Short mmCIF file of C-alpha atoms in Angstrom, two decimals:
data_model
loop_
_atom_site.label_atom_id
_atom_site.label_comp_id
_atom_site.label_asym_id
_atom_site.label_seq_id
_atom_site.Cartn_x
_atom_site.Cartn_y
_atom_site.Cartn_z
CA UNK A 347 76.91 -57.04 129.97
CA UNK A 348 79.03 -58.27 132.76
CA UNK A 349 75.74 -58.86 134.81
CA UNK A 350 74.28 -60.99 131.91
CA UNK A 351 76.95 -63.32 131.57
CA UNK A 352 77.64 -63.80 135.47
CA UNK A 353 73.67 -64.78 135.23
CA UNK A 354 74.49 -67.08 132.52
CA UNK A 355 77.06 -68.61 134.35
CA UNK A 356 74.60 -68.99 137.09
CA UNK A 357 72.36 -70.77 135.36
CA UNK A 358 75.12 -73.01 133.69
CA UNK A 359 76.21 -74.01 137.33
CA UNK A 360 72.64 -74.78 138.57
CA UNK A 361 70.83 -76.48 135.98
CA UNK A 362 74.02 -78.95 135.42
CA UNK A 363 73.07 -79.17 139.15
CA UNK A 364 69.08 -80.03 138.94
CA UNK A 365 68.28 -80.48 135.21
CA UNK A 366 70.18 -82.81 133.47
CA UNK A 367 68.99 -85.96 132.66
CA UNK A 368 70.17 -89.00 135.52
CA UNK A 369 72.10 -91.98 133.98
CA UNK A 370 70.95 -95.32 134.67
CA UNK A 371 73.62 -98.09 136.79
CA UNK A 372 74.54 -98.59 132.90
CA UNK A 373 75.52 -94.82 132.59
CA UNK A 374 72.70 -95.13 129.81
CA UNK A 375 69.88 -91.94 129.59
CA UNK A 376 66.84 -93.50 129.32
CA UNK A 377 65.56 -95.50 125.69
CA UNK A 378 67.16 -92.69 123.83
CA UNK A 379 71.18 -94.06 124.20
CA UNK A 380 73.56 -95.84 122.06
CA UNK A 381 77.36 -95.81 122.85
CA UNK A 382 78.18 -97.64 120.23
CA UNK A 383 80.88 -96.36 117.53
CA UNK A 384 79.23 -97.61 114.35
CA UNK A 385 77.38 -96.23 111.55
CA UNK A 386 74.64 -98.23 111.98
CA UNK A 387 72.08 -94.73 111.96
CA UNK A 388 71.67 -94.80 116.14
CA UNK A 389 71.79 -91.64 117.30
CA UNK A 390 74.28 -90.99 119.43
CA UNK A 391 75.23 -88.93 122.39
CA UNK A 392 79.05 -88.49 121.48
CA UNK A 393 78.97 -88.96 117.39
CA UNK A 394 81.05 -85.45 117.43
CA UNK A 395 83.35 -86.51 119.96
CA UNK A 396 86.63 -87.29 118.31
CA UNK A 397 85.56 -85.90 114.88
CA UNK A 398 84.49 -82.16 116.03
CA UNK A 399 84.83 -81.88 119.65
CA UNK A 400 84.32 -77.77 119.46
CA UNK A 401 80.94 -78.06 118.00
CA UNK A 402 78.68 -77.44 121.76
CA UNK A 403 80.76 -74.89 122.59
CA UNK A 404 80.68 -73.27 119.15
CA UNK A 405 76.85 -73.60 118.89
CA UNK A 406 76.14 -72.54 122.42
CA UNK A 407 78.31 -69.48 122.00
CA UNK A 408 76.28 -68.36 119.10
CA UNK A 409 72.96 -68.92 120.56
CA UNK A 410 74.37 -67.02 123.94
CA UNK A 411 75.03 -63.90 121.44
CA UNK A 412 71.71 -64.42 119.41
CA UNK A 413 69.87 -64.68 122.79
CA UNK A 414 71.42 -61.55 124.03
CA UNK A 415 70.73 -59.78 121.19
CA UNK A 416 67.13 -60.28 120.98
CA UNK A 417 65.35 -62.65 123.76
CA UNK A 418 63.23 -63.73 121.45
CA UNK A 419 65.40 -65.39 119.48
CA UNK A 420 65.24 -67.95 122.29
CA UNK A 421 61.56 -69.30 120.97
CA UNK A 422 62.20 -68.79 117.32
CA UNK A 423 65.26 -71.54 117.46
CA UNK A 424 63.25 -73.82 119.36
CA UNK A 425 60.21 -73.33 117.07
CA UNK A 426 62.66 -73.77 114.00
CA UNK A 427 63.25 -77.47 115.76
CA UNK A 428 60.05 -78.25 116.53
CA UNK A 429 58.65 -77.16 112.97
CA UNK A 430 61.58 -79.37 111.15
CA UNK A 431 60.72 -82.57 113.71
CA UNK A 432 56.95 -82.50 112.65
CA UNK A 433 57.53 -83.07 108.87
CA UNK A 434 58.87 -85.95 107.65
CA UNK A 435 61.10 -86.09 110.66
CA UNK A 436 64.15 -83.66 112.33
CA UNK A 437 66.46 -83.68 108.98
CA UNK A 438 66.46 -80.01 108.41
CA UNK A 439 63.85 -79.76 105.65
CA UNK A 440 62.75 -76.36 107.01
CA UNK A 441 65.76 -74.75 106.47
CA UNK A 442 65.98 -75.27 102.68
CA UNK A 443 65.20 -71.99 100.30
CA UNK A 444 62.74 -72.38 97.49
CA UNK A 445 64.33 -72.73 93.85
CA UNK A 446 63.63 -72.57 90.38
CA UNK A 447 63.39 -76.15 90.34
CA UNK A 448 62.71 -76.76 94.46
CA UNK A 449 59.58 -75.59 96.71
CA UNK A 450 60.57 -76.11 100.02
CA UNK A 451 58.65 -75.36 103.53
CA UNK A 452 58.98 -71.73 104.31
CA UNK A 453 56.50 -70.63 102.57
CA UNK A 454 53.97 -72.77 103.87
CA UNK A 455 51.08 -71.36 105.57
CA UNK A 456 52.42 -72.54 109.56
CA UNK A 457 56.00 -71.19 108.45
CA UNK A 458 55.21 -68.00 105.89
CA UNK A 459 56.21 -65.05 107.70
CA UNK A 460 56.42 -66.29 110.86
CA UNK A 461 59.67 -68.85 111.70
CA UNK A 462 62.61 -66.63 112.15
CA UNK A 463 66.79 -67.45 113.05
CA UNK A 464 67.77 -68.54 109.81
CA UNK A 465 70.76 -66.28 109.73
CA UNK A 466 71.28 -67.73 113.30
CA UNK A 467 72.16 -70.79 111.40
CA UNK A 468 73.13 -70.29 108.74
CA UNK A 469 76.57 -68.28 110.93
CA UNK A 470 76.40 -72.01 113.02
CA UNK A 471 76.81 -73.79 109.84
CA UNK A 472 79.78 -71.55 108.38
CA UNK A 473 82.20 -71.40 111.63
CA UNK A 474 81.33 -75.17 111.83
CA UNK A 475 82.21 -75.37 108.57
CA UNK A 476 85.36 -74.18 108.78
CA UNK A 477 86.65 -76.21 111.96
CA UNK A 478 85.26 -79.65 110.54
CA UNK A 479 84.03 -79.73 106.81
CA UNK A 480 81.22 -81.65 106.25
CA UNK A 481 81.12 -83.18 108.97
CA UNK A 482 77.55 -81.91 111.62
CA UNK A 483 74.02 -81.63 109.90
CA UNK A 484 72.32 -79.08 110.16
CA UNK A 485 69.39 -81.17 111.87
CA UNK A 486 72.17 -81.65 114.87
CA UNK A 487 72.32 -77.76 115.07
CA UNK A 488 68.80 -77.42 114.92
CA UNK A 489 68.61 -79.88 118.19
CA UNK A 490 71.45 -78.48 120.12
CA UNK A 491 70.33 -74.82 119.17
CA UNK A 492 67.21 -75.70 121.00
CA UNK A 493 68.61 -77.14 123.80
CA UNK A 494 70.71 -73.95 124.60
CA UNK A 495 67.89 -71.78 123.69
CA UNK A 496 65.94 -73.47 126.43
CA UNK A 497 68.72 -73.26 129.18
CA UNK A 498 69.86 -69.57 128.18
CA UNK A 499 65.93 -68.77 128.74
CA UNK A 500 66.33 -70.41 132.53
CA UNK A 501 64.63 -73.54 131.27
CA UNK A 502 66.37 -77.43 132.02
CA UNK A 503 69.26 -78.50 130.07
CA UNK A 504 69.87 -82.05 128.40
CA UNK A 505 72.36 -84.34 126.39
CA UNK A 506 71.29 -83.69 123.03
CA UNK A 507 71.50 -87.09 120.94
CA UNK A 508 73.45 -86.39 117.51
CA UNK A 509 73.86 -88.14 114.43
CA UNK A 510 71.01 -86.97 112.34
CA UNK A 511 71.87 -86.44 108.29
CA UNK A 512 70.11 -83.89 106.17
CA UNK A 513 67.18 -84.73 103.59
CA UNK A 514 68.05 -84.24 100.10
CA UNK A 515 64.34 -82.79 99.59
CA UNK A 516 61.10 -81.01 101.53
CA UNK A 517 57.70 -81.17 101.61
CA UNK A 518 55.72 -77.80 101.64
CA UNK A 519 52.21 -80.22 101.58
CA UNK A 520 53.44 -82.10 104.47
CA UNK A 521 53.93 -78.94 106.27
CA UNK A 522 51.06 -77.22 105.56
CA UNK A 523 49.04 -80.58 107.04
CA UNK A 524 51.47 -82.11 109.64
CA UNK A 525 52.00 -78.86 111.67
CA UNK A 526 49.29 -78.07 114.13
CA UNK A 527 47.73 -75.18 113.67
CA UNK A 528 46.67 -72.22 116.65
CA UNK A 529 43.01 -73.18 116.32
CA UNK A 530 43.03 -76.71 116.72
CA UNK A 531 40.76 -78.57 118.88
CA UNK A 532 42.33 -81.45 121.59
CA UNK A 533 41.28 -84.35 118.94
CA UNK A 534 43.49 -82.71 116.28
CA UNK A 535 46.54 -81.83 118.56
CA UNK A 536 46.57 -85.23 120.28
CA UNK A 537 45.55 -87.11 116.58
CA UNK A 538 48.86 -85.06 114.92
CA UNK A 539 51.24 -86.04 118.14
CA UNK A 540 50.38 -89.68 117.75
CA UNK A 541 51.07 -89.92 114.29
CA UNK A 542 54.25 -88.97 115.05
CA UNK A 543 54.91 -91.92 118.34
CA UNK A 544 53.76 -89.32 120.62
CA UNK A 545 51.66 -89.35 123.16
CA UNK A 546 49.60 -87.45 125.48
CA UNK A 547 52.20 -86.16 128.15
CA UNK A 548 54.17 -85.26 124.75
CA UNK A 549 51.89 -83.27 123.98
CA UNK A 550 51.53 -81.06 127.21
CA UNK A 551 55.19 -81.16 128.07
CA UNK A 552 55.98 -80.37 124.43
CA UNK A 553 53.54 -76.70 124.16
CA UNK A 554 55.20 -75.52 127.41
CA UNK A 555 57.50 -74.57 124.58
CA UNK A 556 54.94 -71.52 124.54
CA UNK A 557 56.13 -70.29 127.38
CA UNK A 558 58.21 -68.37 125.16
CA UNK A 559 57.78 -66.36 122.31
CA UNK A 560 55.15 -64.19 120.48
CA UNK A 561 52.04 -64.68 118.13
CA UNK A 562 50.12 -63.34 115.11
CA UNK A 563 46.58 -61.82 116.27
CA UNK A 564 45.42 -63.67 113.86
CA UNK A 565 46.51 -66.51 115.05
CA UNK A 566 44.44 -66.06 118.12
CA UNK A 567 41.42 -64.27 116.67
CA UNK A 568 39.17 -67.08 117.50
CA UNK A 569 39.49 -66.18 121.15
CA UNK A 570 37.96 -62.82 120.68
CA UNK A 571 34.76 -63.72 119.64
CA UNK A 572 32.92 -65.56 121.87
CA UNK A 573 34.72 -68.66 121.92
CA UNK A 574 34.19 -71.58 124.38
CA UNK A 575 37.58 -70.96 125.09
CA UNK A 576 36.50 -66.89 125.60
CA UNK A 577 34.14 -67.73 127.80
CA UNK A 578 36.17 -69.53 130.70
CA UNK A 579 38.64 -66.88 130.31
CA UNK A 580 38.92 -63.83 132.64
CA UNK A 581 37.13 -60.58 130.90
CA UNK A 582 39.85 -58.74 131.35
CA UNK A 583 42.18 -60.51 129.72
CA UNK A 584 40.00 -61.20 126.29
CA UNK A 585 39.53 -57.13 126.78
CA UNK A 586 43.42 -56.67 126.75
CA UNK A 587 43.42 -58.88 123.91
CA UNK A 588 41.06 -57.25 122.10
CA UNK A 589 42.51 -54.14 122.45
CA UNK A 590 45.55 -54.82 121.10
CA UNK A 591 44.55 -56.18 118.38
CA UNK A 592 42.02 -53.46 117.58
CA UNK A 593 44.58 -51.46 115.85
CA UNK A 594 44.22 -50.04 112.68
CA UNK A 595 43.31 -52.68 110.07
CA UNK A 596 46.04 -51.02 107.59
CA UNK A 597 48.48 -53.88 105.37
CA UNK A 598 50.76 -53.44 108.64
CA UNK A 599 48.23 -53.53 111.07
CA UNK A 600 45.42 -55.51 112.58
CA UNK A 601 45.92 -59.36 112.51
CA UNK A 602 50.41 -58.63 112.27
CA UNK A 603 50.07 -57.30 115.89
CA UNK A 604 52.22 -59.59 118.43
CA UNK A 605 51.25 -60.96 121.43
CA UNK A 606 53.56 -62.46 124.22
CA UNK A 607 52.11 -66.07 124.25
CA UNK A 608 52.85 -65.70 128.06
CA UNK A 609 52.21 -62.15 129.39
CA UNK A 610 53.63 -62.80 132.75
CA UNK A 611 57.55 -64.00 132.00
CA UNK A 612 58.00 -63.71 127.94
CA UNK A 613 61.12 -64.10 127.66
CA UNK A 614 61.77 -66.98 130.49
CA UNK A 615 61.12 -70.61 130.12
CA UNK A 616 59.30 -71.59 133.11
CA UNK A 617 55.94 -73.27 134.17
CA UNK A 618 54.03 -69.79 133.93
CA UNK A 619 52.29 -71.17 130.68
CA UNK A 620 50.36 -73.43 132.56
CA UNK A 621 49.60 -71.53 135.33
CA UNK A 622 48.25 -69.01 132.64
CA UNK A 623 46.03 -72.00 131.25
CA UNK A 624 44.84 -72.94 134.63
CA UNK A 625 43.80 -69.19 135.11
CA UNK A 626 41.91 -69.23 131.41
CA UNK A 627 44.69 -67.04 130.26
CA UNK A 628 46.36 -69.28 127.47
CA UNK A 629 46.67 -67.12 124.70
CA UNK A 630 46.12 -69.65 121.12
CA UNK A 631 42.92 -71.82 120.90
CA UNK A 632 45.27 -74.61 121.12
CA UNK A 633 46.69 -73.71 124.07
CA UNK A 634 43.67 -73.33 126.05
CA UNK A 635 42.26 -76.46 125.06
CA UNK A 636 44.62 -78.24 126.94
CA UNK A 637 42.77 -77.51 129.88
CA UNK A 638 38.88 -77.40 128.62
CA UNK A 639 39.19 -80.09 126.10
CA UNK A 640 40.48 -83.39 128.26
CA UNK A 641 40.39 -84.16 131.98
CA UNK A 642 43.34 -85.98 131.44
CA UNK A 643 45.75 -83.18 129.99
CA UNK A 644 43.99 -80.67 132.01
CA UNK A 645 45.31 -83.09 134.98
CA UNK A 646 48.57 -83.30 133.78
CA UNK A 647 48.68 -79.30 133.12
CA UNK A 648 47.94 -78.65 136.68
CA UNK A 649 50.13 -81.08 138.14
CA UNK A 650 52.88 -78.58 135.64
CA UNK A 651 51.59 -75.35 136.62
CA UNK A 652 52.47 -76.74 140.86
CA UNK A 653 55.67 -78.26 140.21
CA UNK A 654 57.73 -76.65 137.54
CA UNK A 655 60.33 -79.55 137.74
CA UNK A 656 58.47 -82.07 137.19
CA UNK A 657 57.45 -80.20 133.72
CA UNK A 658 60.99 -79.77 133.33
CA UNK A 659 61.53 -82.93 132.98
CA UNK A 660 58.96 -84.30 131.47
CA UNK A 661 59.69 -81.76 128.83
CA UNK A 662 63.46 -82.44 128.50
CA UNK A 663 62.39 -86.19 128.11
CA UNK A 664 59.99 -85.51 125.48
CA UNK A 665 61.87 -83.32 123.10
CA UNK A 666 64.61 -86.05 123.41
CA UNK A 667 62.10 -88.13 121.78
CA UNK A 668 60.53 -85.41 119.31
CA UNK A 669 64.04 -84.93 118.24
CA UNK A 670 64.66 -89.01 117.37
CA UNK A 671 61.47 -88.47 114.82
CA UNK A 672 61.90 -90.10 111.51
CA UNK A 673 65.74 -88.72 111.95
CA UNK A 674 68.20 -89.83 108.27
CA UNK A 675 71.13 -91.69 109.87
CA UNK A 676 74.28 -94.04 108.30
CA UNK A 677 74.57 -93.27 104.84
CA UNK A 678 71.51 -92.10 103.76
CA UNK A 679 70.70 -88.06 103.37
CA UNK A 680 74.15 -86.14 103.26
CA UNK A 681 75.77 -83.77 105.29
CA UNK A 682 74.71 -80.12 103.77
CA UNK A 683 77.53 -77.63 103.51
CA UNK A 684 75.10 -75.01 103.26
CA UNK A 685 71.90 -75.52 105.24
CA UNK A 686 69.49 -73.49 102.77
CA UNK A 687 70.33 -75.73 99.70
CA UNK A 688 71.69 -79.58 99.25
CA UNK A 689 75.14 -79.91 98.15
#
């Protein structure tokens, strides 16, 4: 334990060091800052300042614990972010239970069974809730619990803007078509970042978020049978694939086998991913398609898989503008007291 949190603070020191974002002569970050005090539904860097000054340091210390606990937690926050952002916007939609009178988006098919850390939250939300009352969203936690994910994984920290409000509703449909899915070609990836403002070095910075985590075989099934993507991978790898996912077909079996989306470093956040893709190792469909389905991304992957800092920031720079998607400021939404259901 002591070794883990001298490493910690290690990596605290050096990516405050390297990684986080450089002001402008205006002490601005980029087009993502407002310093302004008013409500007008800007999202801030310092909204929590004078209101709830303890909330970082209260979310970071339960993501530290979470992340200690089990490493993967680490990609199943930042998935829970990136899964709210890409439906009607990063106002904690995914986080809302199903009622009597309520579907929400858990059970849809790119969430059912497969986003985990709710309870992660959900103990966010109730020491927050007892040092300032109604007073951060739960999208905010969402953002800043994949910021600290990220840098507890080794990956680059950043200011996280704030400010976001909850929705008052969800849209299972919207998840179910808005997501992209593990066996989608370039055209849909790119087609489903652009609706959403963003662009084509989004989208590459944005799935080194696979550098972490773990996957369904069914969600990579397509790349054990003689896929284009198969066939510019190394045998032995679609072997190893196959084999673990030749277990017995029984109701736990089969297609609920895991994967490490990157075999090399699982449980780091580093530029491995796209080293894997350059080697034909990229473990979804979607992943690998980066590389075999557009000169330009497969330009932009290489360049990542050389220089892990420049991915680094690139990607710190484009989940600061994933997280400003379609985000409920001012008055409108409300701040939930309870992230699974509105007040």
């Amino acid at each position: 334990m002591a070794n883990m949190k001298f490493l910690t603070l290690f990596l605290i020191l050096l990516n405050l060091v390297i990684t986080l974002p450089k002001a402008k002569s205006d002490g601005s970050y980029g087009d993502y800052d407002d310093h302004s005090t008013s409500t007008s539904g800007v999202l801030r860097f310092d909204v929590y300042k004078d209101v709830c000054p303890e909330v970082e340091d209260i979310i970071f210390s339960w993501i530290q614990e979470a992340v200690m606990e089990d490493s993967r937690m680490a990609a199943s926050l930042l998935r829970l972010h990136f899964h709210d952002c890409f439906v009607n916007g990063c106002d904690g939609s995914v986080l809302l239970d199903d009622t009597n009178s309520f579907v929400g988006e858990k059970t849809a098919a790119p969430n059912l069974n497969s986003l985990r850390g709710f309870e992660v939250i959900d103990a966010i939300k109730s020491e927050l809730e007892t040092f300032c009352p109604e007073t951060v969203s739960c999208a905010d936690i969402l953002a800043i619990a994949a910021r600290d994910s990220v840098f507890l994984s080794g990956g680059p920290s950043w200011e996280v803007q704030m400010g976001r409000r909850d929705s008052l509703s969800a849209s299972k449909t919207a998840a179910n078509n808005n997501i992209p899915g593990p066996n989608s070609t370039f055209s849909q990836l790119l087609s489903k970042f652009e609706n959403l403002g963003l662009n084509l070095k989004d989208l590459v910075a944005l799935s080194g978020a696979h550098t972490m985590g773990m996957a369904r075989c069914s969600t990579f099934s397509a790349r054990l049978q003689g896929s284009a993507a198969a066939a510019s991978s190394p045998p032995a790898f679609i072997e190893s694939l196959q084999q673990l996912c030749s277990v017995s077909t029984s109701a736990s079996g089969g297609n609920n086998v895991l994967a490490q989306l990157d075999l090399v470093t699982p449980a780091t956040f580093d530029n491995q991913y796209y080293i894997n893709l350059v080697s034909g190792e990229g473990l979804l469909p979607s992943d690998q398609v980066l590389v075999t389905g557009d000169d330009q991304a497969r330009d932009i992957v290489t360049t990542y898989a050389q220089d892990p800092f420049v991915f680094f920031e690139d990607f710190q720079s484009s989940m600061l503008k994933m997280g400003s998607i379609g985000a409920i400021t001012g008055t409108n939404g409300e701040i939930r007291r309870d992230c699974r259901r509105v007040n």
